[in-house]
Amino acid sequence: MLRFAARRLLAALPVVAAVSVLVFLFLRASGDPAAELAGEDATPERLAAIRAALELDLPVWQQFLAWLGQLLHGEFGRSLISGDTVARMVGERLEATLSLALATILVSVLLGVGLGMLAARHRGGWLDRAVGLVCVGGFSVPSFVVGYLLVWWFAISLGWLPAQGYVRIGEDALEWSRRIALPAVAMSTVFLALIARITRASLLETLDQDYIRTARALGATEARVFLRVALRNAAVPIVTIIGVGFGVVLTGVVVTETVFNLPGLGRLVVEAVLARDYPVIQCVVLLFSVVYVLLNLVVDLAYAALDPRIRY
Amino acid sequence: MTAALALARRHGALAVGGLLLAGFVLLALCGPWLGGADAQAMLPGQRLRAPSALHWFGSDRLGRDVFARVVHGSGASLAVGLAVALLSGLVGTLLGLLAGYVRWLDGIIMRVMDGVMAIPGIMVAIALVSVLDAGLGTVIAAIGINDIPRVARLVRGALLSLREEPYVEAATMLGTSGAGIVFRHMLPGVLAPLAVLCTHIAASAMLLEATLSFLGLGLPPDIPSWGNIMADGRTLFRVAPWIILFPGLTLASAVFAINLLGDGLQDALEARRG
């Protein structure tokens, strides 16, 4: 297990390297930082001085290494607009995004696995078809439209839940859960559909296996066959999709935080793009990408734990 | 005709999805001649009207008819989906063919693809849109880049397994050129799954375009794409929810049609293969 983990970690390194090169090139493509710092009416001498001070006159690969070094020392730069360190801005926004992402994953996994099991149990029946239709629907409705539908229904018409805003969990846990409920459900639609589909397909495949017949022949109850034997063996693809689906959750975060006015990283990056605040954009893009790569790594390790047959 | 009917009966999803999509395309093409209200006409006396027989989808804060705008904007939304599917389909196929056939390029191309895939799609789009100027081309490119790796992987994988097929070996021995083998003998084998993937790419591209435009990061506001119409309604949601809900549901049904078509296509291809 340790050797497998080490090898998998090594395999993730080139991907992280490729990502950091891409993000670095993005920063370079976004314009000349020296010109932006110097202002409109800078003399060529002043520009050259700033360039030398920022080491922009070095070859690109040396700049890249220097930038990488700064990242490793925890220096992520400063916002061009407020002058705050990007690390602090990201830190302040982390809680809302993390709450939303975790609540979404919880809702989607519970409902998705449940729906998938229901469909597999009634394979070919009308329940199966209904779940299939719900899934295609989930893939087709943008999460912000679901969000607005929920606001319209539960917040405006019924008045059960607040329409917008965020309360930190440390301040008032009950109010926090009331604020996070609608956005989490809105964001779940796509993810839930993805999980339900994979669960159904994966369960149907395992239910065809010989060992299921053996378990039934040995007198295991249908519930036991379904939950203990089939679900455990079908778990690997389900866990994979939870990792892959993080990209989906992220798209949801960016737009859902805007709909519900939550002070999270998604809101931060949208504001940064509208203000052309490149260091902030760069940092959030890099952060999300690294988390995405790491999450897929964790998923791969979870495989090995779930299914001892998997070894690379 | 009878063959088409038999196919439709066997593959309901394919037929329903195809018909729905054809309806949307027809709407987009004939929209300007459908008559009714003008998409840009501002009627000061008709501001923020709720849906009625006169304004099916209500009217916005400038008194423009939302239904007319949705019809007018369907072209832009569908065009983005089609363009992204074509762009990522072509570029991805080319890269996949290169990676699958030219051995020394394989590692380089696929590592770059891994890198692009490792950055979540919306982040790539946001980064590109923030650097380049807003416009139809930028949005198409920014969304399309995300899907190139998926196509390249599919084509490369298919190519690697096809390379071992006897008929490809036979063609090699008969002295067919490398390009001839790839394009005449191997590419046709990839087309069917490629078509399925491209339908799904078109569907997700339309969703991403609407999301970006809704956030103000997509198409310029003067193009009434479905995302832009919804962006207009953002601050007015409490007073006039129809400005967001109707275009949103229209978008959802168009994407639903394309997804249904893709799923139906996949089932039909699997059934044919046995």
Coordinates of C-alpha atoms in Angstrom, one line a residue:
Chain A
M1 CA 0.0 0.0 0.0
L2 CA 2.8 2.4 0.9
R3 CA 4.7 1.6 -2.3
F4 CA 1.6 2.1 -4.3
A5 CA 0.9 5.4 -2.7
A6 CA 4.4 6.6 -3.3
R7 CA 4.3 5.6 -7.0
R8 CA 0.9 7.2 -7.5
L9 CA 2.2 10.4 -5.9
L10 CA 5.2 10.4 -8.2
A11 CA 2.8 10.0 -11.2
A12 CA 0.9 13.1 -10.1
L13 CA 4.0 15.3 -10.1
P14 CA 4.3 15.8 -13.9
V15 CA 0.6 16.8 -14.0
V16 CA 1.1 19.4 -11.2
A17 CA 4.2 20.6 -13.1
A18 CA 2.2 20.9 -16.4
V19 CA -0.6 22.8 -14.5
S20 CA 1.9 25.2 -13.0
V21 CA 3.5 25.9 -16.3
L22 CA 0.1 26.6 -17.9
V23 CA -0.9 28.9 -15.1
F24 CA 2.5 30.7 -15.3
L25 CA 2.1 31.2 -19.0
F26 CA -1.3 32.6 -18.3
L27 CA 0.2 35.2 -16.0
R28 CA 2.7 36.2 -18.7
A29 CA 0.0 36.4 -21.4
S30 CA -2.1 38.7 -19.2
G31 CA 0.2 41.6 -19.9
D32 CA 3.4 43.3 -18.8
P33 CA 3.3 43.8 -15.0
A34 CA 6.0 46.4 -15.2
A35 CA 3.9 48.6 -17.5
E36 CA 0.9 48.2 -15.1
L37 CA 3.0 49.1 -12.1
A38 CA 4.7 52.1 -13.8
G39 CA 1.5 53.6 -14.9
E40 CA 0.5 55.3 -18.2
D41 CA 3.3 57.9 -18.6
A42 CA 6.4 56.0 -17.5
T43 CA 9.7 56.8 -19.2
P44 CA 11.6 53.8 -20.8
E45 CA 14.3 54.1 -18.1
R46 CA 11.8 53.8 -15.3
L47 CA 10.2 50.7 -17.1
A48 CA 13.6 49.1 -17.4
A49 CA 14.3 49.8 -13.7
I50 CA 11.1 48.2 -12.6
R51 CA 11.7 45.3 -15.0
A52 CA 15.1 44.7 -13.4
A53 CA 13.7 45.0 -9.9
L54 CA 11.0 42.4 -10.7
E55 CA 13.6 40.3 -12.5
L56 CA 11.5 40.4 -15.6
D57 CA 14.6 40.8 -17.8
L58 CA 15.7 37.3 -16.9
P59 CA 15.0 34.4 -19.4
V60 CA 11.5 33.1 -19.0
W61 CA 12.6 29.7 -17.5
Q62 CA 14.5 31.5 -14.8
Q63 CA 11.4 33.6 -14.0
F64 CA 9.4 30.5 -13.9
L65 CA 11.7 28.9 -11.3
A66 CA 11.7 32.1 -9.2
W67 CA 7.9 32.2 -9.3
L68 CA 7.8 28.5 -8.3
G69 CA 10.2 29.3 -5.4
Q70 CA 8.0 32.1 -4.1
L71 CA 4.9 29.8 -4.2
L72 CA 6.8 27.1 -2.2
H73 CA 7.6 29.8 0.4
G74 CA 3.9 30.6 0.6
E75 CA 4.2 33.9 -1.2
F76 CA 1.2 34.1 -3.5
G77 CA 1.4 37.8 -4.4
R78 CA -0.8 40.8 -3.7
S79 CA -4.1 42.0 -5.2
L80 CA -3.6 44.7 -7.7
I81 CA -6.8 46.4 -6.5
S82 CA -6.8 46.3 -2.6
G83 CA -3.1 45.6 -2.0
D84 CA -4.1 42.8 0.4
T85 CA -2.1 39.6 0.2
V86 CA -3.9 37.0 -1.9
A87 CA -3.3 34.4 0.8
R88 CA -5.3 36.4 3.3
M89 CA -8.1 37.1 0.8
V90 CA -8.3 33.4 0.0
G91 CA -8.2 32.4 3.6
E92 CA -11.2 34.7 4.5
R93 CA -13.3 33.1 1.7
L94 CA -12.4 29.5 2.3
E95 CA -15.1 28.7 4.9
A96 CA -18.1 29.5 2.7
T97 CA -16.8 27.6 -0.3
L98 CA -15.8 24.6 1.8
S99 CA -19.1 24.5 3.6
L100 CA -21.0 24.6 0.3
A101 CA -18.8 22.0 -1.4
L102 CA -19.0 19.5 1.5
A103 CA -22.8 20.0 1.9
T104 CA -23.2 19.5 -1.8
I105 CA -21.1 16.3 -1.8
L106 CA -23.1 15.0 1.2
V107 CA -26.5 15.7 -0.5
S108 CA -25.5 14.3 -3.9
V109 CA -23.9 11.1 -2.6
L110 CA -26.8 10.3 -0.3
L111 CA -29.5 11.0 -3.0
G112 CA -27.4 9.8 -5.9
V113 CA -26.5 6.5 -4.5
G114 CA -30.1 6.0 -3.3
L115 CA -31.6 6.8 -6.7
G116 CA -29.0 4.6 -8.4
M117 CA -29.8 1.7 -6.1
L118 CA -33.6 2.2 -6.6
A119 CA -33.1 2.2 -10.4
A120 CA -30.9 -0.9 -10.3
R121 CA -33.4 -2.7 -8.1
H122 CA -36.2 -2.1 -10.5
R123 CA -34.2 -2.5 -13.7
G124 CA -36.3 -1.9 -16.8
G125 CA -39.4 -0.8 -14.8
W126 CA -41.0 2.6 -14.7
L127 CA -39.0 3.6 -11.6
D128 CA -35.8 2.9 -13.5
R129 CA -36.9 5.0 -16.4
A130 CA -38.0 7.8 -14.1
V131 CA -34.6 7.9 -12.5
G132 CA -33.0 7.9 -15.9
L133 CA -35.1 10.8 -17.0
V134 CA -34.3 12.7 -13.7
C135 CA -30.6 12.1 -14.5
V136 CA -30.7 13.5 -18.0
G137 CA -32.7 16.4 -16.6
G138 CA -30.0 17.0 -13.9
F139 CA -27.4 17.2 -16.6
S140 CA -29.4 19.6 -18.6
V141 CA -30.6 22.3 -16.1
P142 CA -27.9 24.8 -15.2
S143 CA -27.4 24.9 -11.5
F144 CA -28.0 28.6 -11.2
V145 CA -31.5 28.1 -12.8
V146 CA -32.2 25.4 -10.2
G147 CA -30.9 27.9 -7.6
Y148 CA -33.3 30.6 -8.7
L149 CA -36.2 28.1 -8.9
L150 CA -35.5 27.1 -5.3
V151 CA -35.2 30.8 -4.2
W152 CA -38.5 31.6 -5.9
W153 CA -40.3 28.7 -4.3
F154 CA -38.8 28.2 -0.8
A155 CA -37.6 31.8 -0.1
I156 CA -40.1 34.1 -1.9
S157 CA -43.3 32.1 -2.2
L158 CA -43.2 30.0 1.0
G159 CA -40.8 32.2 3.0
W160 CA -39.2 29.1 4.7
L161 CA -35.6 29.9 4.1
P162 CA -33.5 33.0 3.6
A163 CA -32.9 33.9 -0.1
Q164 CA -29.3 35.1 0.2
G165 CA -26.3 35.7 2.4
Y166 CA -24.1 33.7 4.6
V167 CA -23.5 33.2 8.4
R168 CA -20.3 31.7 9.7
I169 CA -20.8 28.3 11.3
G170 CA -19.0 29.6 14.4
E171 CA -21.5 32.3 14.9
D172 CA -24.8 30.4 14.6
A173 CA -24.7 26.8 13.4
L174 CA -28.5 26.6 12.9
E175 CA -28.6 29.8 10.8
W176 CA -25.6 28.5 8.9
S177 CA -27.4 25.4 7.9
R178 CA -30.5 27.4 6.8
R179 CA -28.3 29.5 4.6
I180 CA -26.4 26.6 3.1
A181 CA -29.4 24.3 2.4
L182 CA -30.7 25.9 -0.8
P183 CA -27.4 26.5 -2.5
A184 CA -26.2 23.0 -1.7
V185 CA -29.4 21.4 -3.2
A186 CA -29.1 23.7 -6.2
M187 CA -25.5 22.6 -6.8
S188 CA -26.3 18.9 -6.2
T189 CA -28.4 18.4 -9.4
V190 CA -25.6 17.6 -11.8
F191 CA -23.5 15.8 -9.4
L192 CA -26.4 13.7 -8.1
A193 CA -27.3 12.7 -11.7
L194 CA -23.7 11.7 -12.3
I195 CA -23.6 9.6 -9.2
A196 CA -27.0 8.0 -9.7
R197 CA -26.1 6.9 -13.2
I198 CA -22.7 5.4 -12.3
T199 CA -24.2 3.7 -9.2
R200 CA -26.9 2.1 -11.4
A201 CA -24.5 0.9 -14.1
S202 CA -22.0 -0.3 -11.7
L203 CA -24.6 -2.2 -9.6
L204 CA -26.1 -3.8 -12.6
E205 CA -22.7 -5.0 -13.7
T206 CA -21.9 -6.6 -10.3
L207 CA -25.4 -8.1 -10.0
D208 CA -24.6 -10.2 -13.1
Q209 CA -21.5 -11.7 -11.5
D210 CA -21.3 -15.3 -10.5
Y211 CA -20.6 -14.5 -6.8
I212 CA -23.9 -12.8 -6.5
R213 CA -25.6 -16.0 -7.7
T214 CA -23.5 -17.9 -5.2
A215 CA -24.5 -15.6 -2.4
R216 CA -28.2 -16.0 -3.3
A217 CA -27.8 -19.8 -3.6
L218 CA -26.2 -19.8 -0.1
G219 CA -29.5 -18.3 1.2
A220 CA -28.4 -14.7 1.7
T221 CA -31.4 -12.3 1.9
E222 CA -32.0 -10.0 -1.0
A223 CA -31.2 -7.0 1.2
R224 CA -27.9 -8.5 2.2
V225 CA -27.0 -9.4 -1.4
F226 CA -27.8 -5.9 -2.4
L227 CA -26.2 -3.8 0.3
R228 CA -23.3 -5.9 1.6
V229 CA -22.2 -7.8 -1.5
A230 CA -23.1 -5.9 -4.6
L231 CA -22.8 -2.3 -3.3
R232 CA -19.3 -2.9 -1.9
N233 CA -18.1 -4.4 -5.1
A234 CA -19.7 -1.6 -7.1
A235 CA -18.1 1.1 -4.9
V236 CA -14.9 1.7 -6.9
P237 CA -16.6 3.5 -9.9
I238 CA -18.8 5.4 -7.5
V239 CA -15.8 6.7 -5.6
T240 CA -14.1 7.6 -8.8
I241 CA -17.0 9.7 -10.0
I242 CA -17.0 11.5 -6.6
G243 CA -13.4 12.6 -7.4
V244 CA -14.0 13.4 -11.0
G245 CA -17.2 15.2 -10.1
F246 CA -15.3 17.8 -8.1
G247 CA -14.8 19.7 -11.3
V248 CA -18.6 19.8 -11.6
V249 CA -18.9 21.0 -8.0
L250 CA -16.5 23.7 -8.8
T251 CA -18.4 25.1 -11.7
G252 CA -21.4 25.1 -9.4
V253 CA -19.5 26.9 -6.6
V254 CA -18.5 29.8 -8.9
V255 CA -22.1 30.5 -10.1
T256 CA -24.0 29.4 -7.1
E257 CA -22.1 31.8 -4.8
T258 CA -23.1 34.6 -7.1
V259 CA -26.8 33.6 -7.1
F260 CA -26.9 33.3 -3.3
N261 CA -24.5 36.0 -2.6
L262 CA -22.1 33.8 -0.5
P263 CA -18.7 35.3 0.3
G264 CA -16.7 32.4 -1.1
L265 CA -13.8 31.7 -3.5
G266 CA -16.1 31.5 -6.5
R267 CA -17.4 35.0 -5.8
L268 CA -13.8 36.1 -5.3
V269 CA -12.6 34.9 -8.7
V270 CA -15.6 36.4 -10.5
E271 CA -15.0 39.7 -8.9
A272 CA -11.3 39.4 -9.7
V273 CA -12.0 38.8 -13.4
L274 CA -14.4 41.7 -13.6
A275 CA -11.7 43.9 -12.0
R276 CA -8.8 42.3 -14.0
D277 CA -7.0 41.5 -10.7
Y278 CA -4.6 38.9 -12.2
P279 CA -2.7 37.7 -9.1
V280 CA -6.0 36.8 -7.5
I281 CA -7.3 35.0 -10.5
Q282 CA -4.0 33.1 -10.9
C283 CA -3.9 32.0 -7.3
V284 CA -7.5 30.8 -7.2
V285 CA -7.1 28.9 -10.5
L286 CA -3.9 27.3 -9.2
L287 CA -5.4 26.4 -5.9
F288 CA -8.5 24.8 -7.4
S289 CA -6.3 22.8 -9.9
V290 CA -3.9 21.5 -7.2
V291 CA -6.8 20.5 -5.0
Y292 CA -8.4 18.8 -8.0
V293 CA -5.2 16.8 -8.7
L294 CA -4.8 15.9 -5.0
L295 CA -8.4 14.8 -4.7
N296 CA -8.0 12.5 -7.7
L297 CA -4.9 11.1 -6.0
V298 CA -6.9 10.5 -2.8
V299 CA -9.6 8.7 -4.9
D300 CA -7.0 6.4 -6.4
L301 CA -5.7 5.5 -3.0
A302 CA -9.3 4.9 -1.8
Y303 CA -9.6 2.4 -4.6
A304 CA -6.8 0.4 -3.3
A305 CA -8.4 0.4 0.1
L306 CA -11.8 -0.6 -1.2
D307 CA -10.7 -3.2 -3.6
P308 CA -7.5 -5.1 -2.6
R309 CA -7.2 -6.5 -6.2
I310 CA -6.2 -3.1 -7.6
R311 CA -2.5 -2.6 -7.7
Y312 CA -0.5 -0.8 -10.3
Chain B
M1 CA -39.1 6.3 -44.4
T2 CA -40.3 3.0 -42.9
A3 CA -36.7 2.2 -41.8
A4 CA -36.6 5.6 -40.1
L5 CA -39.9 4.9 -38.3
A6 CA -38.7 1.5 -37.2
L7 CA -35.5 3.1 -35.9
A8 CA -37.6 5.7 -34.1
R9 CA -39.7 3.1 -32.4
R10 CA -36.7 1.2 -31.3
H11 CA -34.8 4.2 -30.1
G12 CA -37.3 6.5 -28.4
A13 CA -34.7 8.8 -26.9
L14 CA -33.0 9.3 -30.2
A15 CA -36.2 10.3 -31.9
V16 CA -37.6 12.6 -29.2
G17 CA -34.2 14.3 -28.7
G18 CA -33.7 14.7 -32.5
L19 CA -37.2 16.1 -33.0
L20 CA -36.9 18.6 -30.1
L21 CA -33.5 19.7 -31.3
A22 CA -34.8 20.1 -34.8
G23 CA -37.6 22.3 -33.4
F24 CA -35.1 24.5 -31.6
V25 CA -32.9 24.8 -34.7
L26 CA -36.0 25.8 -36.8
L27 CA -36.9 28.4 -34.1
A28 CA -33.4 29.8 -34.3
L29 CA -33.4 29.9 -38.1
C30 CA -36.9 31.3 -38.6
G31 CA -37.0 33.4 -35.4
P32 CA -36.5 36.7 -37.3
W33 CA -39.4 36.0 -39.6
L34 CA -41.8 34.6 -37.0
G35 CA -43.3 38.1 -36.6
G36 CA -44.7 39.0 -33.2
A37 CA -42.8 41.3 -31.0
D38 CA -39.4 42.7 -31.9
A39 CA -36.6 41.5 -29.7
Q40 CA -35.0 44.9 -29.3
A41 CA -38.1 47.0 -29.3
M42 CA -38.4 48.9 -26.0
L43 CA -41.9 49.7 -24.9
P44 CA -41.7 52.1 -21.9
G45 CA -45.3 51.5 -21.0
Q46 CA -44.8 47.7 -20.8
R47 CA -42.0 47.4 -18.3
L48 CA -41.6 44.3 -16.1
R49 CA -45.0 42.9 -17.1
A50 CA -45.8 39.4 -15.8
P51 CA -46.3 36.6 -18.4
S52 CA -49.6 37.1 -20.2
A53 CA -51.2 36.4 -23.6
L54 CA -49.4 39.5 -24.9
H55 CA -46.0 38.7 -23.4
W56 CA -45.7 34.9 -23.1
F57 CA -42.5 35.1 -21.0
G58 CA -43.2 38.6 -19.6
S59 CA -41.2 41.7 -20.3
D60 CA -37.9 43.1 -18.9
R61 CA -37.0 46.4 -17.3
L62 CA -36.8 48.1 -20.6
G63 CA -40.1 46.8 -21.7
R64 CA -38.6 44.3 -24.1
D65 CA -40.6 41.1 -24.8
V66 CA -38.7 38.2 -23.1
F67 CA -40.1 35.6 -25.4
A68 CA -39.0 37.5 -28.5
R69 CA -35.5 37.9 -27.0
V70 CA -35.4 34.1 -26.1
V71 CA -36.3 33.3 -29.8
H72 CA -33.8 35.8 -31.0
G73 CA -31.1 34.6 -28.7
S74 CA -31.5 30.9 -29.5
G75 CA -29.2 31.3 -32.5
A76 CA -26.2 32.5 -30.4
S77 CA -26.7 29.7 -27.8
L78 CA -27.0 26.9 -30.3
A79 CA -24.1 28.4 -32.4
V80 CA -21.8 28.3 -29.4
G81 CA -22.7 24.6 -28.8
L82 CA -22.2 23.6 -32.4
A83 CA -18.9 25.6 -32.8
V84 CA -17.4 24.2 -29.6
A85 CA -18.3 20.7 -30.6
L86 CA -16.7 21.2 -34.0
L87 CA -13.6 23.0 -32.7
S88 CA -12.8 20.6 -30.0
G89 CA -13.8 17.7 -32.2
L90 CA -11.4 18.7 -35.0
V91 CA -8.5 19.8 -32.9
G92 CA -8.9 16.9 -30.4
T93 CA -9.1 14.4 -33.3
L94 CA -5.9 15.8 -34.9
L95 CA -4.0 15.7 -31.6
G96 CA -5.3 12.2 -30.8
L97 CA -4.3 11.0 -34.3
L98 CA -0.8 12.5 -33.8
A99 CA -0.4 11.0 -30.3
G100 CA -1.7 7.6 -31.4
Y101 CA 0.4 7.3 -34.5
V102 CA 3.6 9.3 -34.0
R103 CA 5.2 7.5 -31.0
W104 CA 7.6 10.3 -29.9
L105 CA 4.8 12.9 -29.8
D106 CA 2.6 10.7 -27.7
G107 CA 4.2 11.5 -24.3
I108 CA 4.4 15.2 -24.9
I109 CA 0.8 15.6 -26.3
M110 CA -0.8 13.5 -23.6
R111 CA 1.0 15.2 -20.7
V112 CA -0.2 18.6 -21.9
M113 CA -3.7 17.1 -22.2
D114 CA -3.4 15.8 -18.7
G115 CA -2.4 19.3 -17.6
V116 CA -5.4 20.9 -19.3
M117 CA -7.7 18.3 -17.8
A118 CA -6.3 18.9 -14.4
I119 CA -7.5 22.5 -14.4
P120 CA -11.3 22.5 -13.9
G121 CA -13.1 23.6 -17.0
I122 CA -14.7 26.8 -15.7
M123 CA -11.3 27.9 -14.4
V124 CA -9.7 27.6 -17.8
A125 CA -12.6 29.5 -19.3
I126 CA -12.4 32.2 -16.7
A127 CA -8.6 32.6 -17.0
L128 CA -8.8 32.9 -20.8
V129 CA -11.8 35.2 -20.8
S130 CA -10.0 37.5 -18.4
V131 CA -6.9 37.7 -20.6
L132 CA -8.5 37.9 -24.1
D133 CA -11.1 40.4 -25.2
A134 CA -14.8 39.4 -24.8
G135 CA -16.4 38.2 -27.9
L136 CA -18.0 35.2 -29.6
G137 CA -14.7 33.7 -30.7
T138 CA -13.1 34.1 -27.3
V139 CA -15.9 32.3 -25.5
I140 CA -15.9 29.5 -28.1
A141 CA -12.2 29.0 -27.7
A142 CA -12.3 29.3 -23.9
I143 CA -14.9 26.6 -23.6
G144 CA -13.5 24.5 -26.4
I145 CA -10.1 24.1 -24.9
N146 CA -11.6 22.1 -22.0
D147 CA -13.0 19.5 -24.3
I148 CA -10.0 19.0 -26.5
P149 CA -8.3 16.5 -24.1
R150 CA -11.5 14.3 -23.9
V151 CA -11.6 14.0 -27.7
A152 CA -7.8 13.4 -28.0
R153 CA -7.9 10.7 -25.4
L154 CA -10.8 8.9 -27.1
V155 CA -9.2 9.1 -30.5
R156 CA -5.8 8.0 -29.2
G157 CA -7.2 5.1 -27.2
A158 CA -9.2 3.9 -30.2
L159 CA -6.2 4.2 -32.5
L160 CA -3.9 2.3 -30.1
S161 CA -6.3 -0.7 -30.1
L162 CA -7.0 -0.4 -33.9
R163 CA -3.2 -0.5 -34.6
E164 CA -3.2 -4.1 -33.7
E165 CA -6.1 -5.0 -36.0
P166 CA -5.2 -7.5 -38.8
Y167 CA -6.6 -5.2 -41.5
V168 CA -4.4 -2.3 -40.4
E169 CA -1.4 -4.6 -40.4
A170 CA -2.4 -5.8 -43.9
A171 CA -2.6 -2.2 -45.1
T172 CA 0.8 -1.5 -43.7
M173 CA 2.3 -4.5 -45.5
L174 CA 0.6 -3.5 -48.7
G175 CA 2.7 -0.3 -48.5
T176 CA -0.1 2.2 -47.7
S177 CA 1.4 5.5 -46.4
G178 CA 1.1 6.4 -42.7
A179 CA -1.4 9.2 -43.4
G180 CA -3.4 6.9 -45.7
I181 CA -3.7 4.2 -43.0
V182 CA -4.7 6.7 -40.4
F183 CA -7.3 8.6 -42.4
R184 CA -8.7 5.9 -44.6
H185 CA -8.5 2.8 -42.4
M186 CA -8.4 3.9 -38.8
L187 CA -10.4 7.2 -38.5
P188 CA -13.7 5.6 -39.7
G189 CA -13.6 3.2 -36.8
V190 CA -13.5 6.1 -34.3
L191 CA -16.3 8.2 -35.8
A192 CA -19.3 6.7 -34.0
P193 CA -18.1 7.2 -30.4
L194 CA -16.7 10.5 -31.5
A195 CA -20.2 11.6 -32.6
V196 CA -21.6 10.6 -29.2
L197 CA -18.9 12.5 -27.4
C198 CA -19.4 15.6 -29.5
T199 CA -23.2 15.8 -28.8
H200 CA -22.4 15.7 -25.1
I201 CA -19.7 18.4 -25.6
A202 CA -22.2 20.6 -27.4
A203 CA -24.7 20.2 -24.5
S204 CA -22.2 21.1 -21.8
A205 CA -20.8 23.9 -23.9
M206 CA -24.2 25.6 -24.1
L207 CA -24.5 25.3 -20.3
L208 CA -21.0 26.8 -19.7
E209 CA -21.7 29.6 -22.1
A210 CA -24.9 30.5 -20.3
T211 CA -23.1 30.3 -17.0
L212 CA -20.3 32.5 -18.1
S213 CA -22.6 35.0 -19.7
F214 CA -24.8 35.0 -16.6
L215 CA -21.8 35.9 -14.5
G216 CA -20.9 38.7 -16.9
L217 CA -17.8 36.9 -18.2
G218 CA -19.2 35.5 -21.4
L219 CA -20.6 37.0 -24.6
P220 CA -20.8 40.8 -24.9
P221 CA -24.1 42.0 -23.4
D222 CA -25.5 43.3 -26.7
I223 CA -25.9 39.7 -28.0
P224 CA -29.2 38.4 -26.4
S225 CA -27.9 34.9 -25.7
W226 CA -29.9 33.0 -23.1
G227 CA -27.2 33.6 -20.6
N228 CA -27.2 37.3 -21.2
I229 CA -31.0 37.6 -20.9
M230 CA -30.7 35.9 -17.5
A231 CA -27.9 38.2 -16.5
D232 CA -30.2 41.1 -17.1
G233 CA -32.7 39.7 -14.7
R234 CA -30.3 39.1 -11.8
T235 CA -31.0 42.2 -9.8
L236 CA -34.7 42.1 -10.5
F237 CA -35.3 38.5 -9.5
R238 CA -37.7 39.3 -6.6
V239 CA -39.8 41.6 -8.8
A240 CA -39.6 39.8 -12.1
P241 CA -38.5 36.1 -11.7
W242 CA -39.7 35.3 -15.2
I243 CA -36.7 37.1 -16.8
I244 CA -34.5 34.3 -15.4
L245 CA -36.9 31.4 -15.1
F246 CA -38.2 31.3 -18.7
P247 CA -34.9 31.6 -20.6
G248 CA -33.4 29.1 -18.0
L249 CA -36.1 26.5 -18.7
T250 CA -35.7 27.1 -22.4
L251 CA -32.0 26.5 -22.2
A252 CA -32.6 23.4 -20.0
S253 CA -35.0 21.9 -22.6
A254 CA -32.6 22.6 -25.5
V255 CA -29.7 21.0 -23.6
F256 CA -32.1 18.1 -22.5
A257 CA -32.9 17.5 -26.2
I258 CA -29.2 17.3 -27.1
N259 CA -28.3 15.0 -24.2
L260 CA -31.3 12.8 -25.1
L261 CA -30.0 12.7 -28.7
G262 CA -26.5 11.7 -27.5
D263 CA -27.8 9.0 -25.2
G264 CA -30.0 7.6 -27.9
L265 CA -27.2 7.7 -30.4
Q266 CA -25.0 5.7 -28.0
D267 CA -27.7 3.1 -27.4
A268 CA -28.3 2.8 -31.1
L269 CA -24.6 2.3 -31.8
E270 CA -24.3 -0.3 -29.0
A271 CA -27.3 -2.2 -30.3
R272 CA -25.8 -2.3 -33.8
R273 CA -22.5 -3.5 -32.5
G274 CA -24.5 -6.2 -30.7

